[in-house]
CSV table of C-alpha atoms in Angstrom, one decimal:
chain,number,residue,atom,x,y,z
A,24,UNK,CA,0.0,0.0,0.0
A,25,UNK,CA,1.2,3.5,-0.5
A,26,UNK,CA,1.2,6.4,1.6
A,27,UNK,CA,-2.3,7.6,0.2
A,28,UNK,CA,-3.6,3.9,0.7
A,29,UNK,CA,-3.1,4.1,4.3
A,30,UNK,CA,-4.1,7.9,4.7
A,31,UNK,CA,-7.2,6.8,2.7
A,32,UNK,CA,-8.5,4.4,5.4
A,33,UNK,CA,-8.0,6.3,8.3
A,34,UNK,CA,-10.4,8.3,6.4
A,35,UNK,CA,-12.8,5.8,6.1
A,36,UNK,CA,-12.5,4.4,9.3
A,37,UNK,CA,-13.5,8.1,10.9
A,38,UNK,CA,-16.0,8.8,8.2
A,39,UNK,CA,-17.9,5.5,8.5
A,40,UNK,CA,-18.2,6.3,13.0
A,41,UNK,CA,-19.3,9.8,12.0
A,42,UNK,CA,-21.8,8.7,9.2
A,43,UNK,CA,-23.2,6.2,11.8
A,44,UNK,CA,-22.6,3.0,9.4
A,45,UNK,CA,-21.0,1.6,12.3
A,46,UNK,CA,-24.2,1.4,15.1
A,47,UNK,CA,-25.3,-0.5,18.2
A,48,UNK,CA,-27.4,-2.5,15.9
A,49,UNK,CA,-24.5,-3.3,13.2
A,50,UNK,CA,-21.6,-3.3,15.1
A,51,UNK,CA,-19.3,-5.1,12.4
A,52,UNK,CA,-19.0,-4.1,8.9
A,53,UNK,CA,-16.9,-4.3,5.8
A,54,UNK,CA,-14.9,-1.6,4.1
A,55,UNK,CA,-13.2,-1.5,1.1
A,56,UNK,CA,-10.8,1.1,-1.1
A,57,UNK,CA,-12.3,1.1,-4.6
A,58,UNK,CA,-9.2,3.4,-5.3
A,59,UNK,CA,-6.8,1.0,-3.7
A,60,UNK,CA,-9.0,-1.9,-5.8
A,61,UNK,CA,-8.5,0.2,-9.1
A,62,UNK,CA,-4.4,0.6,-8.6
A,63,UNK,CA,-4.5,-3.0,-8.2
A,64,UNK,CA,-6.0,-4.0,-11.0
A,65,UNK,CA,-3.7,-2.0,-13.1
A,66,UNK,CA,-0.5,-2.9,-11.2
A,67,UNK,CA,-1.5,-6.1,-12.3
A,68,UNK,CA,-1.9,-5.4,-15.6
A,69,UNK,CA,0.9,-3.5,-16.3
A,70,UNK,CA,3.3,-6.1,-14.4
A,71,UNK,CA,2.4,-8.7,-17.3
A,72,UNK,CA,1.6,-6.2,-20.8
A,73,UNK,CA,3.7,-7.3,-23.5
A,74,UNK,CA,4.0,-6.0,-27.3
A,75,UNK,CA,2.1,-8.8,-29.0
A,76,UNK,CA,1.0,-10.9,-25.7
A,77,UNK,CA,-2.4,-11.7,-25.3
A,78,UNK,CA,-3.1,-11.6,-21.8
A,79,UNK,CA,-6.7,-12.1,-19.5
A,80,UNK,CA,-6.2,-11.8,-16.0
A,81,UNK,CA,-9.4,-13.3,-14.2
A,82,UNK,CA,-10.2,-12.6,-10.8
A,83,UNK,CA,-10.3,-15.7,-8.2
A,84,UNK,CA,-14.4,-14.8,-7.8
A,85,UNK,CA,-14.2,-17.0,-4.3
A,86,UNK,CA,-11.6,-14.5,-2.5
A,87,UNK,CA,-14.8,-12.0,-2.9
A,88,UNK,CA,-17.7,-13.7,-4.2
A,89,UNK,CA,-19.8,-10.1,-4.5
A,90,UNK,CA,-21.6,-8.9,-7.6
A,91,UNK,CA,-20.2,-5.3,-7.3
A,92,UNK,CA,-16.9,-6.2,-6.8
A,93,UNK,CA,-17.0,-8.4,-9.8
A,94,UNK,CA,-18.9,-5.5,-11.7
A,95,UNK,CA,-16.0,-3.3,-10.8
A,96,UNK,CA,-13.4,-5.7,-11.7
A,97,UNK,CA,-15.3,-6.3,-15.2
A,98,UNK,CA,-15.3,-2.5,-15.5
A,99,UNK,CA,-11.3,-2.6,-15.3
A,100,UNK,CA,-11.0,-5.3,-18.0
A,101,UNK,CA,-10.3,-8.3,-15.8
A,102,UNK,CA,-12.7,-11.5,-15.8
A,103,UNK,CA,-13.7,-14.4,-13.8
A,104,UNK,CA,-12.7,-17.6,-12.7
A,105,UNK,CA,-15.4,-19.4,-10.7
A,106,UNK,CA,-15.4,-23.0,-9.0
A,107,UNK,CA,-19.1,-23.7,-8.9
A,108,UNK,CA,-22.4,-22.8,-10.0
A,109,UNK,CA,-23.1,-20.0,-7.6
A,110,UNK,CA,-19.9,-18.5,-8.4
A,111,UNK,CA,-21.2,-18.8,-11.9
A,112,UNK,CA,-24.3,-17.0,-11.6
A,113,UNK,CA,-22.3,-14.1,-9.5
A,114,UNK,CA,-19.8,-13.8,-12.2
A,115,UNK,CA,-22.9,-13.6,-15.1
A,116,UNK,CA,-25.3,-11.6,-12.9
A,117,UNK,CA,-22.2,-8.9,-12.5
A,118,UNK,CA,-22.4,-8.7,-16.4
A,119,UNK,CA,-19.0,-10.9,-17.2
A,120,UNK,CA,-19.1,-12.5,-21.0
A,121,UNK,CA,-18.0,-15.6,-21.2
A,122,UNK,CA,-15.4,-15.0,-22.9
A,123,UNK,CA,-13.5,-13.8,-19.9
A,124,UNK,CA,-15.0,-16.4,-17.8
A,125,UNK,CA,-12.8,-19.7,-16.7
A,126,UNK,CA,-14.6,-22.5,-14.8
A,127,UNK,CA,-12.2,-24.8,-12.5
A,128,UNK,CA,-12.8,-27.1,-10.0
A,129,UNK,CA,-11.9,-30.7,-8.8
A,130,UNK,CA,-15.4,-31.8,-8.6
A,131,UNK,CA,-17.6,-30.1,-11.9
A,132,UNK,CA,-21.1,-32.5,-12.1
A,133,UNK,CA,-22.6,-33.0,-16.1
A,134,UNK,CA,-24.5,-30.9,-15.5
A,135,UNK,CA,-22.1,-27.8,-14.7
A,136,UNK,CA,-20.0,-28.6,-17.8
A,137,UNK,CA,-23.2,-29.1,-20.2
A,138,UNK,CA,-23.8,-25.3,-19.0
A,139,UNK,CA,-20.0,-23.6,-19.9
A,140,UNK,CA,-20.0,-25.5,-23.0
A,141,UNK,CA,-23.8,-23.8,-24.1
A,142,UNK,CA,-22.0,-20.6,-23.1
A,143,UNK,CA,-19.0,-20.3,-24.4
A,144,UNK,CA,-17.6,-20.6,-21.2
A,145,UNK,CA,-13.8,-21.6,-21.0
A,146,UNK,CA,-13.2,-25.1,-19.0
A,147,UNK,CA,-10.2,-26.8,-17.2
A,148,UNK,CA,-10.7,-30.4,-17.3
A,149,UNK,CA,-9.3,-31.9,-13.8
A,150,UNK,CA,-9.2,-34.9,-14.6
A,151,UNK,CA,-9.1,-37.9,-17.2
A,152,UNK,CA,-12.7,-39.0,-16.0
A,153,UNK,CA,-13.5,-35.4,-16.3
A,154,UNK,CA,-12.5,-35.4,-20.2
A,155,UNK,CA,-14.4,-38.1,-20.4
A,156,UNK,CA,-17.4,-36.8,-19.7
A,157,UNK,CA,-16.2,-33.3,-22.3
A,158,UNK,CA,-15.9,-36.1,-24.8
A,159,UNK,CA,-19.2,-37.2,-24.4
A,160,UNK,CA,-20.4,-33.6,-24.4
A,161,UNK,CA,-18.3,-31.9,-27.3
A,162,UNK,CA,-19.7,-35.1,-29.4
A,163,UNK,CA,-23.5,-34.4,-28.6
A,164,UNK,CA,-23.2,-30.6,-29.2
A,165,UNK,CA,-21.0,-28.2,-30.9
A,166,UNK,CA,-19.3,-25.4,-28.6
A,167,UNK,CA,-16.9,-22.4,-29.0
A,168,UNK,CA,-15.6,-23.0,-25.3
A,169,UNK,CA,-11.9,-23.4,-25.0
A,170,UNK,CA,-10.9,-26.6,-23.6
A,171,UNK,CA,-8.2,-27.2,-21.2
A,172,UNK,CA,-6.6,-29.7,-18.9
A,173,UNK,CA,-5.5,-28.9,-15.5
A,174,UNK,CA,-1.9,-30.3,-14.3
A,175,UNK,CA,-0.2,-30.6,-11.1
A,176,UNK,CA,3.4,-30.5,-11.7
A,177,UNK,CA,4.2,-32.3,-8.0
A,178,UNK,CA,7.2,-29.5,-7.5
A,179,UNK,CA,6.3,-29.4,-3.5
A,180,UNK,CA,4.4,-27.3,-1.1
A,181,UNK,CA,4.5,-23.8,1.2
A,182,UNK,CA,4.9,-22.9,4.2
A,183,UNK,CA,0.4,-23.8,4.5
A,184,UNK,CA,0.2,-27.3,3.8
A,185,UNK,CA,-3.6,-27.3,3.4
A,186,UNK,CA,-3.2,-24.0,0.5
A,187,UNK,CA,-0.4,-25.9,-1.3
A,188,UNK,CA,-1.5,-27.5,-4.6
A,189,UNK,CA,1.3,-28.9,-6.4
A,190,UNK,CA,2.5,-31.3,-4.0
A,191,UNK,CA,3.0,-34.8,-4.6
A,192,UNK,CA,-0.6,-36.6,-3.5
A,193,UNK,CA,-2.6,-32.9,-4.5
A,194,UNK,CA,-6.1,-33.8,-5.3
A,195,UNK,CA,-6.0,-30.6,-8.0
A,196,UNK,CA,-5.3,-31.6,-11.9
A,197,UNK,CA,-4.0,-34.6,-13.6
A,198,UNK,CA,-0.4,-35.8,-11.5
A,199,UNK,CA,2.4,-34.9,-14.1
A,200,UNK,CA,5.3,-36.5,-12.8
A,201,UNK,CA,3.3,-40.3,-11.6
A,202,UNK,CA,4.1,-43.4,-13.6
A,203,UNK,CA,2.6,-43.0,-17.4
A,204,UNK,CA,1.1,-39.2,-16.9
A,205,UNK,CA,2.8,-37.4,-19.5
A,206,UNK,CA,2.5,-40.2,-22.0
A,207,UNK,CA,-1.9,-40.3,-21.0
A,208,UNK,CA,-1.4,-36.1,-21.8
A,209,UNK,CA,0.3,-36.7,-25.2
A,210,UNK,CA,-2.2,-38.9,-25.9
A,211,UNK,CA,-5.2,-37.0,-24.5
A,212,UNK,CA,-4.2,-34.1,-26.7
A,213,UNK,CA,-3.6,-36.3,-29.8
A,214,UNK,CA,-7.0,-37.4,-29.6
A,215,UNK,CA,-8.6,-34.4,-29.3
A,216,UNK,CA,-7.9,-31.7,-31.5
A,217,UNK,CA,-9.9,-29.8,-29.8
A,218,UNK,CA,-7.8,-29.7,-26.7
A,219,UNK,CA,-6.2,-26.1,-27.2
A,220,UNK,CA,-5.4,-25.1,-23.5
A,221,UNK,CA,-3.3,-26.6,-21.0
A,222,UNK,CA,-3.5,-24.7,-17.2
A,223,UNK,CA,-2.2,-25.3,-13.8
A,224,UNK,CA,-2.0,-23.4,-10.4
A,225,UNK,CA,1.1,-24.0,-8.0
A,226,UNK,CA,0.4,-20.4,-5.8
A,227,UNK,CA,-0.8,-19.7,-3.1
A,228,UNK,CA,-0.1,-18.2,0.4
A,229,UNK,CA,2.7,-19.5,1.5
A,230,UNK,CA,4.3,-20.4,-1.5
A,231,UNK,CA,7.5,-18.8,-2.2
A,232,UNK,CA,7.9,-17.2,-6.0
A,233,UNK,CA,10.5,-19.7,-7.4
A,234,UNK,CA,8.5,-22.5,-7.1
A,235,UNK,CA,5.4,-20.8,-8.5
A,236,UNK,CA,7.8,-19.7,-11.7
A,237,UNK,CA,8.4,-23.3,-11.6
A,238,UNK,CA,4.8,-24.7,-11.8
A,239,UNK,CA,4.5,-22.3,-14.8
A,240,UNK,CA,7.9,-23.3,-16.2
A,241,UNK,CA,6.9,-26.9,-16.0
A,242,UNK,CA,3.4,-26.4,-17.9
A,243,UNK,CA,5.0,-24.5,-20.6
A,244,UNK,CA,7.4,-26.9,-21.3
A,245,UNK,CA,4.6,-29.9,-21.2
A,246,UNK,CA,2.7,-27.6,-24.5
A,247,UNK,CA,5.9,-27.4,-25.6
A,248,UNK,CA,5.7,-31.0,-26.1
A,249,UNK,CA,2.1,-31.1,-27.0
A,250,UNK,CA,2.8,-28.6,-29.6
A,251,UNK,CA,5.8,-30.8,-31.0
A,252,UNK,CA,3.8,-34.0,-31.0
A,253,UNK,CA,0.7,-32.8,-32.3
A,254,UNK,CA,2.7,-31.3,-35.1
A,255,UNK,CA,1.3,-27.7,-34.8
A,256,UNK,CA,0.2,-25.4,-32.2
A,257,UNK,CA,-2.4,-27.2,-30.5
A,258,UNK,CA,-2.3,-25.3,-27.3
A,259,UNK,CA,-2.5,-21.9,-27.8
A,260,UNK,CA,-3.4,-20.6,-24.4
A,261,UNK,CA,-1.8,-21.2,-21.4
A,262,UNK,CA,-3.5,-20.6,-17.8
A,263,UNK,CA,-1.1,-20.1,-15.3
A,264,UNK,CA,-3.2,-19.8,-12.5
A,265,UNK,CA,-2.5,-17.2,-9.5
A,266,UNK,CA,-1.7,-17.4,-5.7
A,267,UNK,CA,0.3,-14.4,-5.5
A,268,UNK,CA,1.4,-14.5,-1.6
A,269,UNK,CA,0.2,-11.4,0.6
A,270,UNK,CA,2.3,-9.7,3.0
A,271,UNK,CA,0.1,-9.6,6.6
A,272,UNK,CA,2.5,-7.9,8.6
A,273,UNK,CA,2.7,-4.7,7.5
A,274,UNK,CA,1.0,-2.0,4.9
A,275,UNK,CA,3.9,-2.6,2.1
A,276,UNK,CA,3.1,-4.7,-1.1
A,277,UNK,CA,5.5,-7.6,-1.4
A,278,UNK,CA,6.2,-9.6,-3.4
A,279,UNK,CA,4.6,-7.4,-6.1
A,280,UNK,CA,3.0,-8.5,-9.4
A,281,UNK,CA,6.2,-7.2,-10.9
A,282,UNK,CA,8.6,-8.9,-9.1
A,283,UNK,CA,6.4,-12.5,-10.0
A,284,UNK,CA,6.2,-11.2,-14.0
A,285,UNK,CA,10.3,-10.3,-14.0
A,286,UNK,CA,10.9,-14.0,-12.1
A,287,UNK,CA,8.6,-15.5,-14.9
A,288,UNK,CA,9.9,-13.5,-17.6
A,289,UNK,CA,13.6,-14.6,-17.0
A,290,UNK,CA,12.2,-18.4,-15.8
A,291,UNK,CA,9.6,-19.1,-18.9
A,292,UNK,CA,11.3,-16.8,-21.7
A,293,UNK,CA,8.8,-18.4,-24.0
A,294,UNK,CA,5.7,-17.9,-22.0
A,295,UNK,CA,6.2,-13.5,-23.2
A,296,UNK,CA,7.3,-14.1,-26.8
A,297,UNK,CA,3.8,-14.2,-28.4
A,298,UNK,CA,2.9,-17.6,-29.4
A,299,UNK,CA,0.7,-18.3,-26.0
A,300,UNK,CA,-2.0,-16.1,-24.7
A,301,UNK,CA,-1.8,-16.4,-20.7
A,302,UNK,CA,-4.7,-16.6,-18.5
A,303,UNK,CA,-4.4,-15.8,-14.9
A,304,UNK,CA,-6.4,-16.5,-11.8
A,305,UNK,CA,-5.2,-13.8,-9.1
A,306,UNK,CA,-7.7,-13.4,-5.9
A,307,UNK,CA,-6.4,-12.5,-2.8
A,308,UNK,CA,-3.7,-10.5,-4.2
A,309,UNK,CA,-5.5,-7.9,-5.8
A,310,UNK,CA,-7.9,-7.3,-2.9
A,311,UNK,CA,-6.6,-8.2,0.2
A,312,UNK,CA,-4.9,-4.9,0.8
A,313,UNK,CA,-8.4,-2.5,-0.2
A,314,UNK,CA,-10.4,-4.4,2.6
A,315,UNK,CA,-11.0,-3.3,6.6
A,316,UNK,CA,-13.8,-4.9,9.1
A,317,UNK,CA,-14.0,-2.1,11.7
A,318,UNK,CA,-15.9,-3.6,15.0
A,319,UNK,CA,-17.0,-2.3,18.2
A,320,UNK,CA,-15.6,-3.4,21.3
A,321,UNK,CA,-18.3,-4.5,23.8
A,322,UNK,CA,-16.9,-5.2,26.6
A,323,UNK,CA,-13.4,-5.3,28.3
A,324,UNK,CA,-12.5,-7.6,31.3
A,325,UNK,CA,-9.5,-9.5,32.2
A,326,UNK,CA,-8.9,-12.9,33.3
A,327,UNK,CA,-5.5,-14.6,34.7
A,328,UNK,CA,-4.5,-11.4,34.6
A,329,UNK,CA,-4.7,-10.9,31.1
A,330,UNK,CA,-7.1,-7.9,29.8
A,331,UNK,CA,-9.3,-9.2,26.9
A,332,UNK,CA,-11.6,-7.2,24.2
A,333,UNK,CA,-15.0,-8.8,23.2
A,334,UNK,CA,-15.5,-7.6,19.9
A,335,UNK,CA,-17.6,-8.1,17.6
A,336,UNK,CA,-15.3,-10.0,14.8
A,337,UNK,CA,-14.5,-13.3,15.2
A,338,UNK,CA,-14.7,-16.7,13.6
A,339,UNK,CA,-17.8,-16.0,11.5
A,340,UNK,CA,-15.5,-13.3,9.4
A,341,UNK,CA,-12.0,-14.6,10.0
A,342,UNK,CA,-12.6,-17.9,10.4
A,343,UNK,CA,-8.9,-18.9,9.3
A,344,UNK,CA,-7.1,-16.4,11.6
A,345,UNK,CA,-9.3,-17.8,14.5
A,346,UNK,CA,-8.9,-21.4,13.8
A,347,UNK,CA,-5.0,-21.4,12.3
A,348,UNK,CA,-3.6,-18.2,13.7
A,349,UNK,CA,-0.5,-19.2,12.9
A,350,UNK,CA,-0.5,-19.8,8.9
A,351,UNK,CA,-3.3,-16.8,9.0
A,352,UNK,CA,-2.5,-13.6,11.5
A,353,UNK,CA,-3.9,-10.6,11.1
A,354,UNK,CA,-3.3,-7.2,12.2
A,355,UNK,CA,-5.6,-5.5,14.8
A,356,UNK,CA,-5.5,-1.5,15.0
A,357,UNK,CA,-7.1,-0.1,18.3
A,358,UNK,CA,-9.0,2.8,18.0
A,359,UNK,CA,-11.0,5.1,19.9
A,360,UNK,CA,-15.1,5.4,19.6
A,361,UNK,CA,-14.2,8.1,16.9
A,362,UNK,CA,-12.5,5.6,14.6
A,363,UNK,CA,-9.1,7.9,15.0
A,364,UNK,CA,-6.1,5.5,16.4
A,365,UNK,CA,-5.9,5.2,20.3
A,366,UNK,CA,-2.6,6.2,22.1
A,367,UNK,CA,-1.7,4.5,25.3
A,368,UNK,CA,1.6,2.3,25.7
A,369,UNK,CA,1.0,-1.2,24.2
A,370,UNK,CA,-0.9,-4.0,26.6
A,371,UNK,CA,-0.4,-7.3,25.8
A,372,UNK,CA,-4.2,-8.3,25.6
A,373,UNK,CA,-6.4,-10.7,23.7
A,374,UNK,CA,-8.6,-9.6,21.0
A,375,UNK,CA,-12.0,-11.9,21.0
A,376,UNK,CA,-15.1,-12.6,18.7
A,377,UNK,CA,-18.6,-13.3,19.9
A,378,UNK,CA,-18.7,-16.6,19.0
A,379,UNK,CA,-19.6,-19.0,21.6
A,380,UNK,CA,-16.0,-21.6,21.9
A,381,UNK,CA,-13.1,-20.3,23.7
A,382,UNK,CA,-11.0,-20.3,21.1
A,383,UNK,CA,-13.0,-17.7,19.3
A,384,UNK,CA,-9.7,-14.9,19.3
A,385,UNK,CA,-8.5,-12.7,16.8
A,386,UNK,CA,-5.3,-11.9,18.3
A,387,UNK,CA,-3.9,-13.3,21.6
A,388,UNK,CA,-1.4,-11.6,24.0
A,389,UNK,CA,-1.1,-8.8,21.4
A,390,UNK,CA,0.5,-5.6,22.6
A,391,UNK,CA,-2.1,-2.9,21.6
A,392,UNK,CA,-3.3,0.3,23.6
A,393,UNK,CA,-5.3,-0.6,26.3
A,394,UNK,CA,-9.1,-1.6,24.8
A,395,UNK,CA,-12.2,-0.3,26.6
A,396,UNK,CA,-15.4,-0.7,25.9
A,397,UNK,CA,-17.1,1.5,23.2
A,398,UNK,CA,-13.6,1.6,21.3
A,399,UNK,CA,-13.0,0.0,17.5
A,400,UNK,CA,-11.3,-2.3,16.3
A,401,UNK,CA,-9.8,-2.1,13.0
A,402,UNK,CA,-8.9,-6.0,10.9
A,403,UNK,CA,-6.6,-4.6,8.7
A,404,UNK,CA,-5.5,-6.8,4.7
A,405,UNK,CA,-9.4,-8.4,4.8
A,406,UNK,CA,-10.8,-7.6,1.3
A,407,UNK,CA,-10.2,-11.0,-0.2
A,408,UNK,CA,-11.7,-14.1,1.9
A,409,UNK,CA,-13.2,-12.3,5.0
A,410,UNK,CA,-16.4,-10.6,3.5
A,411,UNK,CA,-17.4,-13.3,1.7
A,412,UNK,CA,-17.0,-16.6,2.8
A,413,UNK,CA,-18.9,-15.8,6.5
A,414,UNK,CA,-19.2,-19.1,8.6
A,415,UNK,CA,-22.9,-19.0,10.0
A,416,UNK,CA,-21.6,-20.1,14.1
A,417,UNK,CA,-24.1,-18.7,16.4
A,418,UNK,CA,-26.4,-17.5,13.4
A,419,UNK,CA,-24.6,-14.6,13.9
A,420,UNK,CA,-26.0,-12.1,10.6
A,421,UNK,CA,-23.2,-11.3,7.9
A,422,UNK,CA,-22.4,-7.4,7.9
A,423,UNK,CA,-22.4,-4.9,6.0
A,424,UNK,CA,-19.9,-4.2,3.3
A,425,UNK,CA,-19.2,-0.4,1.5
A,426,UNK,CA,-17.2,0.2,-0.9
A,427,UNK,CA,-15.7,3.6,-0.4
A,428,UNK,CA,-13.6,6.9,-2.0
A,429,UNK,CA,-11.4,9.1,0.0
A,430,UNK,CA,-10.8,12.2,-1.2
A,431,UNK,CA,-7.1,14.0,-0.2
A,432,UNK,CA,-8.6,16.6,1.7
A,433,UNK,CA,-10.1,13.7,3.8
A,434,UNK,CA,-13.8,13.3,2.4
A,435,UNK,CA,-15.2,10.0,2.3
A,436,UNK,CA,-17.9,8.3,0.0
A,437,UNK,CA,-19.2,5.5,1.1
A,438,UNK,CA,-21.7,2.9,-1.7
A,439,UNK,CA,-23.0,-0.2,0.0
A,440,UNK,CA,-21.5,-3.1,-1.4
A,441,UNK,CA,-23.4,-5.9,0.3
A,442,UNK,CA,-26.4,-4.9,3.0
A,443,UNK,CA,-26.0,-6.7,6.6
A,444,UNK,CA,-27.9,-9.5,7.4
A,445,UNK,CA,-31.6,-9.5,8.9
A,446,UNK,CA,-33.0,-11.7,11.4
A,447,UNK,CA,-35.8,-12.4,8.9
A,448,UNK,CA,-33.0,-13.8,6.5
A,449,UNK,CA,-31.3,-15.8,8.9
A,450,UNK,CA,-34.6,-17.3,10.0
A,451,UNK,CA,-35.4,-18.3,6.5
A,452,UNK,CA,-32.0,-19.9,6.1
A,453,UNK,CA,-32.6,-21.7,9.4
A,454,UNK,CA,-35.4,-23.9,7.8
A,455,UNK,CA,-38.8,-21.0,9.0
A,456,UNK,CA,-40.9,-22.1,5.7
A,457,UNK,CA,-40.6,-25.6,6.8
A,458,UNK,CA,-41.1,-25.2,10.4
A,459,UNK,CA,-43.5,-28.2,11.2
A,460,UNK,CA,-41.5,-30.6,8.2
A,461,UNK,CA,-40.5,-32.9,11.7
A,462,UNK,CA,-43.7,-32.8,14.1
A,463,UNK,CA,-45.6,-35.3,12.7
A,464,UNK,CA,-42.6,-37.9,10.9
A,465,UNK,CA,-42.6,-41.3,12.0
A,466,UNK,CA,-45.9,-41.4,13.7
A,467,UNK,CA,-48.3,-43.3,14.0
């Protein structure tokens, strides 16, 4: 983040106490930079713009599965890559076409791929039972979908075992380096002319650089076989996924998408000198950074001699952070009631959720300003992940999310992004319509 991006949400943080968005009966919500989301998107784009280099970057749709983010994003040239058919819809209800639409997942039913093939939609087969069932499809009706297969190049994991997915027993794409793969891919593609793009996906936080420049180095050099089998270029685009790492600890950018083009541009010459177009998949990275969930402390008490903050954040937003801290830290600000950062020498203290389980803590022994109750707490790097995948424990409501614009001299426009949750909605996701489906079962 620069300078501006952190001056820009202190901003926000005061504007949206002053404006009341943050109240006694929505004591969490969402923020996010549509500035910081726009220099994103074109850091990213200008990190991988080459003279004669087709190039689509999607965006990861489950790091913010939101139809105004997506609408944004669409607005700024990128697409979409979804993993199911909600993701789907969000991606076609923000007004995506499907030509900048990518559909991967490990577990796509028929009837998923009967509907990207009627589109247009491009697909990444996982799997050889997968292509099967493309076979059967691509015979029954014609499509102008590009066609893909998805390959783990077994290269190892990160430092997060359960985000790594090019280690040896990955359940993600078609295992290059075990007994007879490469020879079932030659002949996969030999049998299907149609078979024009070959993707994989090695990032991911934890994952150092090098060894996602060497997923990507490995794929190319798999269509570079393809290509000399097949006797002509028969893949023509290659998707090399995303993962781009995050830095957590502080407000600086690193790695950048820069530094990951200039590794792949000196790793995979050949990926930049015209004869591929590259897809990518980048989520978190691009929104991590815009995104703050500002929540009110409710009360402050201490126990072992420890002082504790209950806010109103916990598991149900940052379910990672809460249940691997370690893999998934976060950085709490302290602030006052005004939003404006609280002074005070740091207190070793723990910063809690409300969710009902001890364990339910956003940071624990973390030297911050003395907490009281009626002060903020400020979740900063949560625009990717933490608005949208909420975790229902307690049926506590998802918040509220606005988008906002900070002006230099400090002025603050705030759009609502996503509205919070009602009591009537969580009833109705709670089963209310079918209320007496049990009384009567089994009796009599």
């Amino acid at each position: 983040m620069t300078p501006d991006a952190t001056a820009r949400r202190g901003h926000a943080l005061r504007a949206a106490v002053e404006l009341h968005l943050l109240t006694p009966h929505n004591p969490v919500i969402g923020l996010l930079d549509v500035t910081g989301v726009h220099e994103t998107a074109a850091a990213l784009q200008d990190a991988f713009a080459t003279p004669g280099v087709t190039v689509t970057h999607t965006f990861a749709v489950k790091a913010a599965a939101l139809v105004p983010v997506l609408r944004l994003l669409a607005g700024l040239g990128l697409g979409a890559e979804v993993a199911s058919p909600g993701e789907l819809a969000i991606a076609r209800a923000a007004g995506l076409p499907a030509d900048r639409i990518v559909l991967d997942s490990p577990a796509k039913t028929v009837a998923e791929l009967r509907e990207a093939l009627a589109l247009g939609i491009a697909v990444n087969a996982d799997n050889p039972q997968e292509l099967g069932r493309l076979d059967a499809l691509v015979a029954a009706a014609p499509t102008t979908s590009p066609i893909g297969l998805r390959v783990n190049p077994q290269i190892g994991g990160g430092s997060i075992g359960a985000m790594s997915t090019a280690t040896a027993t990955s359940k993600f794409g078609v295992a290059l380096r075990d007994d007879g793969a490469e020879e079932w891919i030659l002949r996969a593609y030999a049998d299907r002319p149609w078979l024009n793009r070959l993707h994989t996906h090695t990032g991911s936080q934890g994952v150092p650089l090098a060894l996602m420049a060497a997923g990507v180095r490995a794929a190319y050099d798999l269509a570079e076989r393809i290509n000399t089998a097949a006797g002509r270029r028969q893949i023509t685009t290659l998707d090399i996924g995303g993962g781009l790492p995050v830095n957590f600890t502080s407000d600086e950018v690193t790695p950048t998408f820069h530094d990951y083009a200039r590794l792949l541009r000196t790793t995979v010459p050949g990926l930049f000198d015209g004869r591929y177009t590259i897809v990518t998949e980048f989520g978190r990275s691009l929104l991590a950074k815009a995104g703050t969930v500002l929540a009110r402390v409710e009360y402050a008490k201490s126990a072992g001699g420890r002082p504790i903050a209950i806010t109103h954040a916990g598991a149900q937003l940052a379910t990672r952070t809460v249940f691997v801290p370690d893999a998934w830290p976060l950085r709490v600000e302290a602030l006052d009631a005004k939003g404006r950062p609280k002074g005070g020498d740091p207190v070793p203290q723990d910063v809690a959720g409300p969710c009902c389980f001890a364990g339910d803590l956003l940071a624990e022994a973390r030297p911050l300003p003395l907490l009281e109750a009626g002060d903020l707490v400020a979740l900063l790097d949560t625009g990717a992940y933490y608005f949208s995948n909420h975790f229902a424990y307690n049926s506590l409501p998802r918040p509220a999310i606005h988008g906002y614009h900070a002006s230099a001299d400090g002025s603050v426009t705030f759009a609502l992004v996503r509205a919070a949750q009602t009591t009537e909605s969580v009833l109705a996701e709670s089963g209310l319509n079918e209320s007496e489906a049990l009384t009567g079962l089994g009796q009599g």
